[in-house]
Coordinates of C-alpha atoms in Angstrom, one line a residue:
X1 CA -96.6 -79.3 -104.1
X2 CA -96.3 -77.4 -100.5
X3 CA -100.0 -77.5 -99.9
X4 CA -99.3 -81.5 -100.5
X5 CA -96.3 -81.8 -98.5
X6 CA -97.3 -79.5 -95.6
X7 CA -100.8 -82.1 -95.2
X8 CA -98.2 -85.0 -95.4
X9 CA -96.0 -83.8 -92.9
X10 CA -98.7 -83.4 -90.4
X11 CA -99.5 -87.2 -90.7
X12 CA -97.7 -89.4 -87.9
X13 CA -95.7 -92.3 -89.6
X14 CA -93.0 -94.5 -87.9
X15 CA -91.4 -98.1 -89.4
X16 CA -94.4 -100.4 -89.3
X17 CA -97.3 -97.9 -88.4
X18 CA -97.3 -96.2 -92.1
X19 CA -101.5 -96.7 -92.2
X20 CA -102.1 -92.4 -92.1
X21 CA -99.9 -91.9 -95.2
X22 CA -100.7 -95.2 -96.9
X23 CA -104.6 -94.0 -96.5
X24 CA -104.2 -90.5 -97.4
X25 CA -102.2 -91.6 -101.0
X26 CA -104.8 -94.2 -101.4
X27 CA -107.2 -91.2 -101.4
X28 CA -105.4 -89.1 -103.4
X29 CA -104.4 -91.8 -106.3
X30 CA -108.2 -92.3 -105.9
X31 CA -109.6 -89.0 -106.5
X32 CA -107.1 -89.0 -109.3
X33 CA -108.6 -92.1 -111.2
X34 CA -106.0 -93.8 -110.9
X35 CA -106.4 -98.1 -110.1
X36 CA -104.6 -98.8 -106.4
X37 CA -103.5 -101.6 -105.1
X38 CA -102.0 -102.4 -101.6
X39 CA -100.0 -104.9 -100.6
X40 CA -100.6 -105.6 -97.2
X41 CA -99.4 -103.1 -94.4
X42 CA -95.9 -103.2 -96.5
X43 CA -96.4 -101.3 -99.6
X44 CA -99.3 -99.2 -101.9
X45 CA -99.0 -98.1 -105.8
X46 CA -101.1 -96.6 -108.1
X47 CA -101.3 -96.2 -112.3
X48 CA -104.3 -95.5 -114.6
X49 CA -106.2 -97.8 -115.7
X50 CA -105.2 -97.7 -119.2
X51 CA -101.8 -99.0 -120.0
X52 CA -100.0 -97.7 -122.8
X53 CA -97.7 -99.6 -125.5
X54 CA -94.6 -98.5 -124.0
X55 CA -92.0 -98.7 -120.9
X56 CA -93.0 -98.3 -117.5
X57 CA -90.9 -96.4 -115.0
X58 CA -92.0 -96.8 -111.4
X59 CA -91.6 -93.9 -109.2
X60 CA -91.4 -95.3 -105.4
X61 CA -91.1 -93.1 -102.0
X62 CA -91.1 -94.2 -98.5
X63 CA -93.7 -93.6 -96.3
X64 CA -92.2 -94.0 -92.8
X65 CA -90.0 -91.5 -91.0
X66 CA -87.7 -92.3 -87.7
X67 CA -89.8 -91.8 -84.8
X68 CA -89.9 -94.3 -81.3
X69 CA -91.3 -96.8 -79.5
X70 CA -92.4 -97.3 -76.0
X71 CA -90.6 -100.1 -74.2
X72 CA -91.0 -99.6 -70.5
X73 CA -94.2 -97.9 -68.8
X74 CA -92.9 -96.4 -65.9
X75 CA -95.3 -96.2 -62.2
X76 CA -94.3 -92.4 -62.5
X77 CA -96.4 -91.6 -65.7
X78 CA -92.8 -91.7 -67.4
X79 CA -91.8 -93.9 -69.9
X80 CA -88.3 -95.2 -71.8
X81 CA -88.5 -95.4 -75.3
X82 CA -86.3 -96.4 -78.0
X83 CA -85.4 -95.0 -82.2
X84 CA -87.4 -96.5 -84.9
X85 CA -84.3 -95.3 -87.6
X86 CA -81.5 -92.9 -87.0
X87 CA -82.5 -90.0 -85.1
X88 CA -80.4 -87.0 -85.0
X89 CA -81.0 -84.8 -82.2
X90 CA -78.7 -84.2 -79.1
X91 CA -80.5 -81.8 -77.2
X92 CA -84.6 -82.0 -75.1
X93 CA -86.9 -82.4 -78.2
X94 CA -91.0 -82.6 -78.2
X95 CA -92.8 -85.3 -79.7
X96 CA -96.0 -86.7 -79.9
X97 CA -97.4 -90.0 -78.9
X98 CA -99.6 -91.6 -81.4
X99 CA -102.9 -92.5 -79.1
X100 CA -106.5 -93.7 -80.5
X101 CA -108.0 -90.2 -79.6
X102 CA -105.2 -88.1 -81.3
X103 CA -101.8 -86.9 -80.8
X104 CA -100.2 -86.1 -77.0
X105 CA -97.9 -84.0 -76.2
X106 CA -94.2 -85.8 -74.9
X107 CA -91.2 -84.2 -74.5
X108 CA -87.6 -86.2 -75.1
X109 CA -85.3 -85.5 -72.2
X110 CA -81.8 -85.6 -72.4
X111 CA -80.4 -88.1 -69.6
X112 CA -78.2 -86.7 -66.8
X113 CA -75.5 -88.7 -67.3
X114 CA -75.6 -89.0 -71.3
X115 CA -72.6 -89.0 -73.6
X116 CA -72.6 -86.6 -76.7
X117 CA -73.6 -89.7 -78.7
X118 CA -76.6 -90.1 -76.3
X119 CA -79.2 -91.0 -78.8
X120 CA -77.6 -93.9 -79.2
X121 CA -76.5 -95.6 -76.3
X122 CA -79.3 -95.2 -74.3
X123 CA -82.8 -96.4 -73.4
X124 CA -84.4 -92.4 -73.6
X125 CA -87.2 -91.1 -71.0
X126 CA -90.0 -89.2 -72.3
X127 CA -91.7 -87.3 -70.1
X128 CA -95.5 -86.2 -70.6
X129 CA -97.7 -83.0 -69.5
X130 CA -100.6 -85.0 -68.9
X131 CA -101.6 -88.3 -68.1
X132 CA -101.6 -90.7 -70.3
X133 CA -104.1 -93.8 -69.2
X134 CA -103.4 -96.8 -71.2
X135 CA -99.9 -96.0 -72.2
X136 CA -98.3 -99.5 -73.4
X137 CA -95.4 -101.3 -74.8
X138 CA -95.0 -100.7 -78.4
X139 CA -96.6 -97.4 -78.6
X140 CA -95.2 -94.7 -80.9
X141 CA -94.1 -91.2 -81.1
X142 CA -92.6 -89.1 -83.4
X143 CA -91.4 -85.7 -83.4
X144 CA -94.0 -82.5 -82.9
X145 CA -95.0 -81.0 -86.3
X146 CA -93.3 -77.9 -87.5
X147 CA -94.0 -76.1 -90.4
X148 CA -91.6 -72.8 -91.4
X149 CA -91.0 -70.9 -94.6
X150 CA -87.9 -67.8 -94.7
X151 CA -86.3 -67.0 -97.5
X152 CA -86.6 -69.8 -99.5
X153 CA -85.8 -72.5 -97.2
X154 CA -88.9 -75.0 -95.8
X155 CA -88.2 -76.6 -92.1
X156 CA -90.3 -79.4 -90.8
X157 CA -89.6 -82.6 -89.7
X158 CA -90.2 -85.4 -91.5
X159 CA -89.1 -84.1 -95.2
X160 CA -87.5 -87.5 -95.2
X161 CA -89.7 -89.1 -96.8
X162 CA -93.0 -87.3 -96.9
X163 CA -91.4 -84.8 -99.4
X164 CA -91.3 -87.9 -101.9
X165 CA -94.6 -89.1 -100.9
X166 CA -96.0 -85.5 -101.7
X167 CA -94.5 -85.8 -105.3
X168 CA -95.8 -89.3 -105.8
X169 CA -99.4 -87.9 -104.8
X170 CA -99.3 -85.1 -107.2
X171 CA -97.7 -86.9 -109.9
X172 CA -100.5 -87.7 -111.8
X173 CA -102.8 -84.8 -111.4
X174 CA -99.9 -82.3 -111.8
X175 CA -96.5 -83.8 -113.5
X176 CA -97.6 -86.5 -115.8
X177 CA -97.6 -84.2 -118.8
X178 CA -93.9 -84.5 -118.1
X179 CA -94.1 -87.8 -119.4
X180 CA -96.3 -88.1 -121.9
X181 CA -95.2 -91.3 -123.5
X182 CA -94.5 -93.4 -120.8
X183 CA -96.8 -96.0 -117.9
X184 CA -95.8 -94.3 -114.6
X185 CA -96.7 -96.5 -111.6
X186 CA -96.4 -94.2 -108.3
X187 CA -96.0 -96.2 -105.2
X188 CA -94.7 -95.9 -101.5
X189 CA -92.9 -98.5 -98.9
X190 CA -93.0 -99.2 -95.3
X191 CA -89.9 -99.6 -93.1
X192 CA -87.0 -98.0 -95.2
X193 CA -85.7 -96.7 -92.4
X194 CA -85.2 -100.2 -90.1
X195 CA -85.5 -102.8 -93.1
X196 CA -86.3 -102.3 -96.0
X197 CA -89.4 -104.7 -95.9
X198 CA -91.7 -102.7 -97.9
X199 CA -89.5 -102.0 -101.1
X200 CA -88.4 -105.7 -100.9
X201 CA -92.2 -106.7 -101.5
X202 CA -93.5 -104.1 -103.7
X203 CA -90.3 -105.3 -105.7
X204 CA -91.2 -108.7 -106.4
X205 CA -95.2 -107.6 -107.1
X206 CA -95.0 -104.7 -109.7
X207 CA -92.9 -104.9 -112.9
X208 CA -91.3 -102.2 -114.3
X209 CA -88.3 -101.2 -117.3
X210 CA -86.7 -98.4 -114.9
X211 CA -87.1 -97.4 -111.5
X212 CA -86.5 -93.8 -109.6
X213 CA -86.4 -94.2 -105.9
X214 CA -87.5 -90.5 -103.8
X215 CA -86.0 -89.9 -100.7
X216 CA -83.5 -87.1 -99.0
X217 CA -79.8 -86.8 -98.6
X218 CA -77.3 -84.9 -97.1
X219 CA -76.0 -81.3 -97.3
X220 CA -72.7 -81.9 -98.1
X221 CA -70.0 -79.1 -98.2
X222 CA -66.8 -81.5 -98.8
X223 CA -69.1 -83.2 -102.1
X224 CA -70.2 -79.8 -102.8
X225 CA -74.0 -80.8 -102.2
X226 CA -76.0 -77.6 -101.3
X227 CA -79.5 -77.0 -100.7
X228 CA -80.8 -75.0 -104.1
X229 CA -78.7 -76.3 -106.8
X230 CA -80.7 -78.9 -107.5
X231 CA -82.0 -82.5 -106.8
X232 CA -79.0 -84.9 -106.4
X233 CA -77.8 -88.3 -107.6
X234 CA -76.4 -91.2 -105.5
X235 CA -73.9 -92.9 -107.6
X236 CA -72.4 -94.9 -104.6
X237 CA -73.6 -96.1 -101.5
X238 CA -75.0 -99.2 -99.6
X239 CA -77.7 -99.0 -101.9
X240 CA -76.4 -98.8 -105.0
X241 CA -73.4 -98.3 -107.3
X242 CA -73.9 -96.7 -110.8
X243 CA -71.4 -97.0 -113.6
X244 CA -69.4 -94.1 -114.7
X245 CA -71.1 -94.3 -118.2
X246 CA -74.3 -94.4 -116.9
X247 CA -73.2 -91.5 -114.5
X248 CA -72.2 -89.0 -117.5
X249 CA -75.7 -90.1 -119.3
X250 CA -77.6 -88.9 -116.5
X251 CA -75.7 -85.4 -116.3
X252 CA -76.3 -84.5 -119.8
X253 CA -79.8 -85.1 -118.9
X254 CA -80.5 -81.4 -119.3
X255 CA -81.1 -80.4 -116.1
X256 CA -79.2 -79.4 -112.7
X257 CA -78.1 -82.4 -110.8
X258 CA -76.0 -82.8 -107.9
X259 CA -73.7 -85.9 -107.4
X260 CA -73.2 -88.5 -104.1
X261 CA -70.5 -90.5 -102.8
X262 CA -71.2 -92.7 -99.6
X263 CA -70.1 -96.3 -98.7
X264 CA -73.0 -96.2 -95.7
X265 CA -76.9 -95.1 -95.6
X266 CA -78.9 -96.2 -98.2
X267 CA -82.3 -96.3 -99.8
X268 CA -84.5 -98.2 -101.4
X269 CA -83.0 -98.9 -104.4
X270 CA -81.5 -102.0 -102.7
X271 CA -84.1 -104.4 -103.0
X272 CA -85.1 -103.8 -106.6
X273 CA -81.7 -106.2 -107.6
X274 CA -81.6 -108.0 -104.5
X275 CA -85.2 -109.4 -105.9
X276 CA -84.1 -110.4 -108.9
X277 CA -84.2 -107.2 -111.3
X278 CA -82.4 -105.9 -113.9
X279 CA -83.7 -103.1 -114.8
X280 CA -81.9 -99.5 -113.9
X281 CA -82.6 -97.8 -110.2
X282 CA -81.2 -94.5 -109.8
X283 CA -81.9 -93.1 -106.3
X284 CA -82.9 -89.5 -107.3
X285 CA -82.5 -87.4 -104.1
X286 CA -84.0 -84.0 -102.1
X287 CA -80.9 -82.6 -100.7
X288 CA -81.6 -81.6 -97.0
X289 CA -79.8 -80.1 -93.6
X290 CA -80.6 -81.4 -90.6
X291 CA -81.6 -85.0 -91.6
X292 CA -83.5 -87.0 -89.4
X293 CA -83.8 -83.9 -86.9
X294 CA -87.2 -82.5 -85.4
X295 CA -85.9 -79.2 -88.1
X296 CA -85.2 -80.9 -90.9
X297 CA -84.4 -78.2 -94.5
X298 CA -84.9 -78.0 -98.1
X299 CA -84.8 -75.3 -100.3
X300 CA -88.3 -74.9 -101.8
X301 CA -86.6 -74.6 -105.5
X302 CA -85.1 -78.1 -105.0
X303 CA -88.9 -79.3 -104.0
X304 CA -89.9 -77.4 -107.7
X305 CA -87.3 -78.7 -109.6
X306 CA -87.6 -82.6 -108.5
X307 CA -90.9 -83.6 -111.2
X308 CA -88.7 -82.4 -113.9
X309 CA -85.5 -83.9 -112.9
X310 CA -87.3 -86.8 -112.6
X311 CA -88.7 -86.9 -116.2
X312 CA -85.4 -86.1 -117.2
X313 CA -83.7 -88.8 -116.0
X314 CA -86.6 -91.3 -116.9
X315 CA -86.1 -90.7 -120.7
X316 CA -82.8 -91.0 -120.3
X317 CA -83.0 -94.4 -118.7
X318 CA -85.0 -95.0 -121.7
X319 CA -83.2 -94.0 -124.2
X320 CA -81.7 -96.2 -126.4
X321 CA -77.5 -96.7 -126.1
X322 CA -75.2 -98.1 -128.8

């Protein structure tokens, strides 16, 4: 899976600009034999052609990740941009702005007279090494690519979500043994991070019994969430709210699983009730350090142990209850 992810964190996605990601699943769905179907700009998923006589979990990630957009040119070659999605970064960071001949370098300054919440009070100024002719309202940057392995810990930004979008676009070529019995539709979203515009579409346009929604957390030392012991479960938060039974199901699962609390952030998982479902959505999460950051960090065992965690859970959601 890090051959995957490290080609999907070198692809330049902010909220509503998702095309490099949604073109490079299409192609791997594709090459997979599997049937695809996009939705507009808002949404992509992807199953084999043969359907078998049973339930159908769909397994959704979100292709965006925060990043910004231009919204004054400045005469000086400068220009004030602001965050597509929480960004979490107080100090100068470098980007790159998203151009029809390739990436260019930008650096993020910090501005002179800038609180410690800086990021978000203010308009930002980015800064570039070289000209950039035809610079315009509305471009976009993100941050620079980074790519680091030590000791069992992966930094690069942009882990949320590419990390789901690299299981999603291996599932079929190298999990769906995992669940043999089972239709698996494998789909990603636009515009988790500002809206939620994507999941609310793909929601109302592809049926399923039970839905597992990819994306990262929080290292969390008070909830005792660590990187390495294990993808984790949100059982509370703007998204959703699972029931206590449904919460001691899931941990007999058979495999490690970490546990959330939050009454803020969210996911996906949202608009799966909010369009009219009823069937379960668990958000099933990569726990990460540095979240939204130019250095964001998993531990590579976490990245391993996600395709079985997520057959786990699945045939537990199936599984019949008295």
């Amino acid at each position: 899976m890090l051959d995957t992810l490290k080609r999907y964190c070198s692809l330049h996605a902010t909220p509503g600009d998702e095309a490099e990601v949604f073109d490079a699943l299409l192609r791997d769905w594709k090459a997979q034999g599997l049937d695809t179907r996009a939705f507009g700009s808002l949404a992509v998923c992807a199953c084999p052609g043969e359907r078998k006589k049973s339930d159908t979990l769909l397994l959704v990630a979100h292709a965006d990740s925060p990043g910004f957009t231009v919204q004054t040119v400045h005469p000086d070659g400068e220009a004030t941009v602001i965050p597509l999605g929480g960004i979490r970064r107080r100090n100068p960071a470098d980007l790159v702005l998203k151009t029809a001949d390739g990436p260019r370098p930008a650096r993020l300054e910090r501005p002179p007279a800038a609180s410690a919440r800086w990021l978000g009070e203010l308009p930002l100024r980015v800064t570039f090494p070289e000209p950039c002719p035809g610079l315009r309202q509305g471009d976009r940057l993100c941050w620079a690519p980074v790519w680091e392995e030590r000791d069992g810990l992966l930094a690069t930004p942009f882990l949320d979500n590419r990390a789901g979008c690299a299981l999603v676009a291996d599932w079929h070529a190298r999990f769906a043994g995992l669940l043999p019995g089972f239709n698996v539709v494998v789909a990603a979203t636009a515009m988790e991070e500002v809206n939620g515009f994507g999941a609310a579409v793909l929601a109302r346009q592809v049926g399923a019994d039970a839905v597992i929604v990819l994306d990262a957390t929080y290292e969390n030392t008070a909830q005792g969430i660590a990187l390495g012991r294990g993808p984790v479960v949100t059982l509370s938060d703007a998204a959703c709210i699972l029931s206590p039974t449904l919460r001691d199901r899931l941990l007999a699962c058979g495999v490690p699983l970490q546990t959330e609390v939050y009454n803020f952030s969210g996911t996906d998982a949202r608009a799966f009730p909010q369009s009219g479902g009823v069937m379960p959505v668990i958000p099933l999460l990569l726990p990460t350090r540095g979240n939204h950051s130019p250095r964001e960090t998993c531990a590579v065992a976490d990245l391993e142990a996600w395709p079985t965690a997520v057959a786990a859970v699945a045939r537990t959601l199936f599984e019949p209850t008295l």
